[in-house]
mmCIF file of C-alpha atoms and ligand atoms in Angstrom:
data_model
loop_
_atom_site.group_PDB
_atom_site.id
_atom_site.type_symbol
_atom_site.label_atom_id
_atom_site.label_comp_id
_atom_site.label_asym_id
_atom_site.label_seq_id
_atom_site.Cartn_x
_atom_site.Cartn_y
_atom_site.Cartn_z
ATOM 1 C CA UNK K 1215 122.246 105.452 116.161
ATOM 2 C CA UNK K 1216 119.788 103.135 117.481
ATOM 3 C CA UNK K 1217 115.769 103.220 116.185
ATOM 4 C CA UNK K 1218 113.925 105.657 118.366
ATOM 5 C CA UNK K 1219 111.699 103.748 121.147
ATOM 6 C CA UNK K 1220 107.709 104.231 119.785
ATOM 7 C CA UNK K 1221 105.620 105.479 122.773
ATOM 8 C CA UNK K 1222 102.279 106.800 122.944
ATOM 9 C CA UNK K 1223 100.909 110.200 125.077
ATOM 10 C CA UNK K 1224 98.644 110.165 127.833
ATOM 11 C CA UNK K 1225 95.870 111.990 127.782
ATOM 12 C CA UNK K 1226 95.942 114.600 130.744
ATOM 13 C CA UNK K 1227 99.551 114.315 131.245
ATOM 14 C CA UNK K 1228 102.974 115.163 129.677
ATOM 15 C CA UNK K 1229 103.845 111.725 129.971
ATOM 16 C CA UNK K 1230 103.997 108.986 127.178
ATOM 17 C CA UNK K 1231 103.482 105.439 127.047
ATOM 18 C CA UNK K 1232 106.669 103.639 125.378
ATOM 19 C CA UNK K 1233 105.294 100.758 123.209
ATOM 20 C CA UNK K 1234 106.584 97.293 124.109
ATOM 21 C CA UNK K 1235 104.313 94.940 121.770
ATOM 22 C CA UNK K 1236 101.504 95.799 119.682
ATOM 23 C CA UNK K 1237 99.180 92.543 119.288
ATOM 24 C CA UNK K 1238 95.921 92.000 117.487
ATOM 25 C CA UNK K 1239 92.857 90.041 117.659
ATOM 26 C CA UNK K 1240 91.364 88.669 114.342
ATOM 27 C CA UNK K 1241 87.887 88.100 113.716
ATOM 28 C CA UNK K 1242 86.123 89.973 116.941
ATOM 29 C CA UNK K 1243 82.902 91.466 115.519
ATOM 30 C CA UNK K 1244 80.760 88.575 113.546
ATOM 31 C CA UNK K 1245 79.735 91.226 111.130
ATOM 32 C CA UNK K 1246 83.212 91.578 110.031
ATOM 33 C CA UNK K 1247 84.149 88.022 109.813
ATOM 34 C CA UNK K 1248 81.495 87.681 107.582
ATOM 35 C CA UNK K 1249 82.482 90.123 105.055
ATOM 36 C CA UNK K 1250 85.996 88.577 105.594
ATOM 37 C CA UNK K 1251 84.575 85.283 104.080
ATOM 38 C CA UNK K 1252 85.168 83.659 107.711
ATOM 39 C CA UNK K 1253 83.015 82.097 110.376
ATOM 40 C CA UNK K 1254 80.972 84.128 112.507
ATOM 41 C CA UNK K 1255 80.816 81.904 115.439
ATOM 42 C CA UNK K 1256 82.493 82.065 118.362
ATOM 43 C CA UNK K 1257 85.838 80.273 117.727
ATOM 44 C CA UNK K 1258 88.637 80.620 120.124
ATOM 45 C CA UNK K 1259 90.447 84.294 119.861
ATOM 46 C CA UNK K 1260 93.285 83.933 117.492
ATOM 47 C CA UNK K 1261 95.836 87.038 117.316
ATOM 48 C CA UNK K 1262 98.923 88.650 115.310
ATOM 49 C CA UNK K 1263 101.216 91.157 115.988
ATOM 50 C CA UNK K 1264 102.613 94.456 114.446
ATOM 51 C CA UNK K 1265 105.782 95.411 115.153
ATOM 52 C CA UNK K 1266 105.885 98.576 118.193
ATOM 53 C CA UNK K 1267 107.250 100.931 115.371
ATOM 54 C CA UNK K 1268 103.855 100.791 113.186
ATOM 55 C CA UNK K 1269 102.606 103.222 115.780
ATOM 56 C CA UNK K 1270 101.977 106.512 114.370
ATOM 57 C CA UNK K 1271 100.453 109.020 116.989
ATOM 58 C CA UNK K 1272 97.806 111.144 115.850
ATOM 59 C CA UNK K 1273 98.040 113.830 119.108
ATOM 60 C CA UNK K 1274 93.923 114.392 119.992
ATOM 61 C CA UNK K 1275 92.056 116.665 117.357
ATOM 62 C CA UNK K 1276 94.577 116.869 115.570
ATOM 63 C CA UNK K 1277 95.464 115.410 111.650
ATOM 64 C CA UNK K 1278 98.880 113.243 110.897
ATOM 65 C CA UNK K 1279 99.839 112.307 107.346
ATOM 66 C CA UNK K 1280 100.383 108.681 106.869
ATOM 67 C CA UNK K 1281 101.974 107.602 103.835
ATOM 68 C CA UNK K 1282 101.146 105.136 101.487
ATOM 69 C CA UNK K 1283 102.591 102.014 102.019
ATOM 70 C CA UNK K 1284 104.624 100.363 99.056
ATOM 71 C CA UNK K 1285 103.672 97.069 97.848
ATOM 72 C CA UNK K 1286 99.944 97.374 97.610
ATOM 73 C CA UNK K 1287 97.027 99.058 95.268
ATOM 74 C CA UNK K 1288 94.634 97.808 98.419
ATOM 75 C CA UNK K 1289 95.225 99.550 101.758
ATOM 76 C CA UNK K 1290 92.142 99.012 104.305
ATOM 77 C CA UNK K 1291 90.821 100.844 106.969
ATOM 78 C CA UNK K 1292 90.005 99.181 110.489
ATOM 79 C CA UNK K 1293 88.662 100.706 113.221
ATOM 80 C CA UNK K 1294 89.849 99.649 116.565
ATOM 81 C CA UNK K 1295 89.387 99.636 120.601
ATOM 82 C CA UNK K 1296 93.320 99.505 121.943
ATOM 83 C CA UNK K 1297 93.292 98.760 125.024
ATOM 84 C CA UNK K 1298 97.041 99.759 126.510
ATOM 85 C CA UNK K 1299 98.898 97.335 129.348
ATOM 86 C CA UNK K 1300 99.641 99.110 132.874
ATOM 87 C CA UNK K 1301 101.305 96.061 134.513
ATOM 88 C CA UNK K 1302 102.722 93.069 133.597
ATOM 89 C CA UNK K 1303 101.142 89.500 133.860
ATOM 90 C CA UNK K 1304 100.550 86.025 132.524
ATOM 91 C CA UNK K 1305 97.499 83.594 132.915
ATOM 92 C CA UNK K 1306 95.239 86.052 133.927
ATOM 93 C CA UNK K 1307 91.721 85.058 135.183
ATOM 94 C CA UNK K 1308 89.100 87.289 133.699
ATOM 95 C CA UNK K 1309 87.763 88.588 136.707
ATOM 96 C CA UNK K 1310 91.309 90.122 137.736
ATOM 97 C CA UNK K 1311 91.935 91.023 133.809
ATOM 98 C CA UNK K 1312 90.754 94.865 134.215
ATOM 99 C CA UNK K 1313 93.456 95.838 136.989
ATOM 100 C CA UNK K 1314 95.969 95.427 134.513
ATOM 101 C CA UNK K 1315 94.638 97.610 131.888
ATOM 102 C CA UNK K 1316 96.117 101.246 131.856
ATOM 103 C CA UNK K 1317 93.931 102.802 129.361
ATOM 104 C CA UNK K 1318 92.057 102.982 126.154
ATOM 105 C CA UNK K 1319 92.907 104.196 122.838
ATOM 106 C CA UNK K 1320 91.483 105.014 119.565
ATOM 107 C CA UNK K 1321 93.392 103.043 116.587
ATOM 108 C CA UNK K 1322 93.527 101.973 112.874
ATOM 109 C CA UNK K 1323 94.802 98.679 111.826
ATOM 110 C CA UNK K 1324 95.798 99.681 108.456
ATOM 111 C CA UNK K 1325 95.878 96.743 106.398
ATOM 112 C CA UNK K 1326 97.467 95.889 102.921
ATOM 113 C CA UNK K 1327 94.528 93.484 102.046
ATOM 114 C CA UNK K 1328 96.093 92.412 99.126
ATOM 115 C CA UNK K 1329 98.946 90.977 100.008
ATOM 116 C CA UNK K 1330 97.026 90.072 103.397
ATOM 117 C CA UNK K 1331 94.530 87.759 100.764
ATOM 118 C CA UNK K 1332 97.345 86.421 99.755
ATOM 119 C CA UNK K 1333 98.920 85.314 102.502
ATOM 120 C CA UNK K 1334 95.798 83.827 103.127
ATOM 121 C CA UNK K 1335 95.408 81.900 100.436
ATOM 122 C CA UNK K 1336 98.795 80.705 100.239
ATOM 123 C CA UNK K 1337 98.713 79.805 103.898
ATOM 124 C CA UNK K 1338 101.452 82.052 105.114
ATOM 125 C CA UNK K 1339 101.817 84.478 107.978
ATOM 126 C CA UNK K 1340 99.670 88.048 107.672
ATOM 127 C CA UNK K 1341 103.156 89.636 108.608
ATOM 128 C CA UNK K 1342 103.565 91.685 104.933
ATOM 129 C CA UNK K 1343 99.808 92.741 105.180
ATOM 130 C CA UNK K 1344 99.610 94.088 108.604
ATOM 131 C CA UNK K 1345 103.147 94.738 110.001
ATOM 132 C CA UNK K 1346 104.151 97.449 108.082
ATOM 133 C CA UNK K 1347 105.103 101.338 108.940
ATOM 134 C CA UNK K 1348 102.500 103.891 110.171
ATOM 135 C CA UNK K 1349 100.485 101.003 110.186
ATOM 136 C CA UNK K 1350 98.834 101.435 113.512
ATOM 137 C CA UNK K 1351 97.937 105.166 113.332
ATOM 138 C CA UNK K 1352 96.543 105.409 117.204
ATOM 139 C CA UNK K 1353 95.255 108.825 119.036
ATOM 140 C CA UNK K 1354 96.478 109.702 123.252
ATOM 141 C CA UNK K 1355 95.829 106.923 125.551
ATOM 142 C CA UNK K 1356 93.092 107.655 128.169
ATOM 143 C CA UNK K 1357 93.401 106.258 131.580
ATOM 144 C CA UNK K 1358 91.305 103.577 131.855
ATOM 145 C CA UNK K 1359 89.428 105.744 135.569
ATOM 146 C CA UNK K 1360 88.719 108.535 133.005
ATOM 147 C CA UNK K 1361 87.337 106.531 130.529
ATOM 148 C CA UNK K 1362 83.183 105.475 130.012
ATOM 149 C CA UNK K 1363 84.175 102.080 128.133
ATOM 150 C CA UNK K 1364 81.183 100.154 128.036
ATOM 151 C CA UNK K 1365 78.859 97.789 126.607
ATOM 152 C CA UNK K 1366 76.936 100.425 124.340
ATOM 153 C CA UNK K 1367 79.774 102.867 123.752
ATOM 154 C CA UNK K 1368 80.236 103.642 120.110
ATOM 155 C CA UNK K 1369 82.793 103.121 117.955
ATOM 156 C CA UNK K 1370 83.129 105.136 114.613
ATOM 157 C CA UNK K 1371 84.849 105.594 111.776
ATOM 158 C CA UNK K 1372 84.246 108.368 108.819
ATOM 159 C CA UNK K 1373 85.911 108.570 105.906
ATOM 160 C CA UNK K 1374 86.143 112.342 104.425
ATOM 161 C CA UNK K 1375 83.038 112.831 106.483
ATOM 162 C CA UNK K 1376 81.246 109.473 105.147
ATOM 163 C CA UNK K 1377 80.527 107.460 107.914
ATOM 164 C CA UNK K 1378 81.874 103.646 106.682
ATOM 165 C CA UNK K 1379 82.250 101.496 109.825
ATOM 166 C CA UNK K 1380 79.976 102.128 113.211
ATOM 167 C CA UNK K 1381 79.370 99.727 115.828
ATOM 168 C CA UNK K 1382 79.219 99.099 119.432
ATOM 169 C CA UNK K 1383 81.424 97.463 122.098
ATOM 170 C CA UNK K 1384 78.549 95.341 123.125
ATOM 171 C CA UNK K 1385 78.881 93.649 119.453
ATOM 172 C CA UNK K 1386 82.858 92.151 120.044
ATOM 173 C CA UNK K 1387 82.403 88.304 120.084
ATOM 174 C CA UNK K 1388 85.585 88.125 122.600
ATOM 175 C CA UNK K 1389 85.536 91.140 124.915
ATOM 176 C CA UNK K 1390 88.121 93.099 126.703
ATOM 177 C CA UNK K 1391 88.350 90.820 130.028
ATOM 178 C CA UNK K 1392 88.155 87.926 127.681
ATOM 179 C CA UNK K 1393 90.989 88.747 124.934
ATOM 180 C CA UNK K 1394 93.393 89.599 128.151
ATOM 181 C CA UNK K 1395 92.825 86.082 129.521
ATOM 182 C CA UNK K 1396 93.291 84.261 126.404
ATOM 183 C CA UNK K 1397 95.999 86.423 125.008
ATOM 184 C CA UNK K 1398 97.984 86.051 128.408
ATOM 185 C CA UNK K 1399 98.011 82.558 128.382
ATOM 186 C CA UNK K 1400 99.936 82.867 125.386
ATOM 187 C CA UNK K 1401 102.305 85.429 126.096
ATOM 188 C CA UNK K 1402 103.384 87.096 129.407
ATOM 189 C CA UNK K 1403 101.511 90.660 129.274
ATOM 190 C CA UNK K 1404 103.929 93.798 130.313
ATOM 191 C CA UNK K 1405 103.292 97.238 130.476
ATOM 192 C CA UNK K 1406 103.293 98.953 127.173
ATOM 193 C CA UNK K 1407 101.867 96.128 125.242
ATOM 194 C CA UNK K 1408 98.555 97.174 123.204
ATOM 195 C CA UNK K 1409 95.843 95.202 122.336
ATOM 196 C CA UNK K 1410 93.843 95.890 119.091
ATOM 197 C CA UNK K 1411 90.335 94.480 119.989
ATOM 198 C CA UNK K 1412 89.184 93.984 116.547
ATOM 199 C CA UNK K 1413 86.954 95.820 113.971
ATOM 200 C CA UNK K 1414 83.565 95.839 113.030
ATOM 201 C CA UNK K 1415 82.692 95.764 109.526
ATOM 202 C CA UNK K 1416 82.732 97.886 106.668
ATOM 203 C CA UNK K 1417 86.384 97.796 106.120
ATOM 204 C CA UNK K 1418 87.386 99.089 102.568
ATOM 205 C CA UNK K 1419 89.833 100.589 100.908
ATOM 206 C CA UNK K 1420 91.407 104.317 101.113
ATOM 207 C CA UNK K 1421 93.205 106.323 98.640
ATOM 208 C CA UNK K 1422 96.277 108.862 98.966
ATOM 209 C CA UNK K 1423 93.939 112.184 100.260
ATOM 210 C CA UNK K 1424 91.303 110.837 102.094
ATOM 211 C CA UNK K 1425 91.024 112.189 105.872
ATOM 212 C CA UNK K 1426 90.216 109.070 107.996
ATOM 213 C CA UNK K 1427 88.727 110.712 111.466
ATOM 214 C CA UNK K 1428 88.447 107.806 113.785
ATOM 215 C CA UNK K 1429 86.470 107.842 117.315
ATOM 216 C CA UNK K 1430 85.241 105.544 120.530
ATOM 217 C CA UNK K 1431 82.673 107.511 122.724
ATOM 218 C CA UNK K 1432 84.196 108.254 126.079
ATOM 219 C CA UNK K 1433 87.694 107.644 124.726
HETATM 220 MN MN1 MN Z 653 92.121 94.354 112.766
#
């Protein structure tokens, strides 16, 4: 029997979003690419992929186990915007970049940091330290006309009630309009692809227990 196809509910509705490609932007908040050891400054957007399986849906208000990956004694916690593909297209202009979004998402890029350093280091692809299973936990998808995504909405993350990573939308170096024009000059853009906007800082490690509750205002 074939894999089942990942998709992702939407908010509102009974119906679910099936996951084409799951991509990633590195580096978006300079806070973050500082404690990352990288350069804050506004480089050109550089991106990675997780494969559509990684998904794991966390339905709203609701708690999902994930399991501990193998291969690591580091697993990280990011915070992220996902921004979720309605309709298909390539080189798109900023100023038309919104009508393809379908909606917003909370998500985790769970990261084996690690191996990721490691990778790093050694100059080889981040595949083994982001692209593994249940490692893009991500709540229901809210269409983008129900959502208030803006500059100074919030994004949060607590750890077993701790908050560890808090920022705003305002503070992403590349934003949303931005990351769809350079990322669809690189590939064509169809519906079902989600974008992981990137994560603010504070990133650290978890441990098999902790309750990660992960939110963006108005999403
Ligand atoms: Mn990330």
């Amino acid at each position: 029997p074939a894999a089942p196809i990942a998709a992702v509910p939407v908010t509102g509705t009974d119906a679910h979003l099936p996951v084409h490609r799951i991509y990633c932007v590195g580096r978006n908040y300079a806070a973050h690419a500082r404690e990352m050891g990288g350069n804050p400054e506004r480089e050109p957007p550089f991106f990675f992929c997780k494969p559509a399986d990684a998904v794991l849906v966390a339905p709203a208000g609701e708690t999902v186990s994930m399991a501990y990956p193998s291969a690591t004694r580091d697993l990280h916690h990011e915070i992220e915007l996902v921004v979720a593909i309605g309709r298909a297209g390539r080189d798109i202009a900023v100023e038309r970049s919104l009508d393809h979004v379908f909606g917003y998402a909370v998500g985790l890029d769970m990261t084996r940091r690690d191996l990721q350093g490691e990778a790093k280091k050694l100059g080889r692809p981040w595949c083994i330290g982001k692209g593994f299973e249940e490692s893009a936990p991500i709540g229901p998808i809210r269409p983008a006309a129900q959502c208030g995504v803006g500059p100074d909405t919030e994004i949060v993350l607590e750890v077993n009630g701790a908050t560890r990573q808090k920022s705003t939308i305002a503070k992403l170096i590349w934003n949303i309009p931005e990351i769809i024009e350079h990322l669809s000059a690189a590939w064509p853009l169809a519906p079902g692809d989600l974008i992981c906007a990137g994560t603010p800082e504070g990133v650290a490690a978890v441990v098999a227990g902790d309750t990660l509750a992960a939110r963006v205002a108005g999403v």
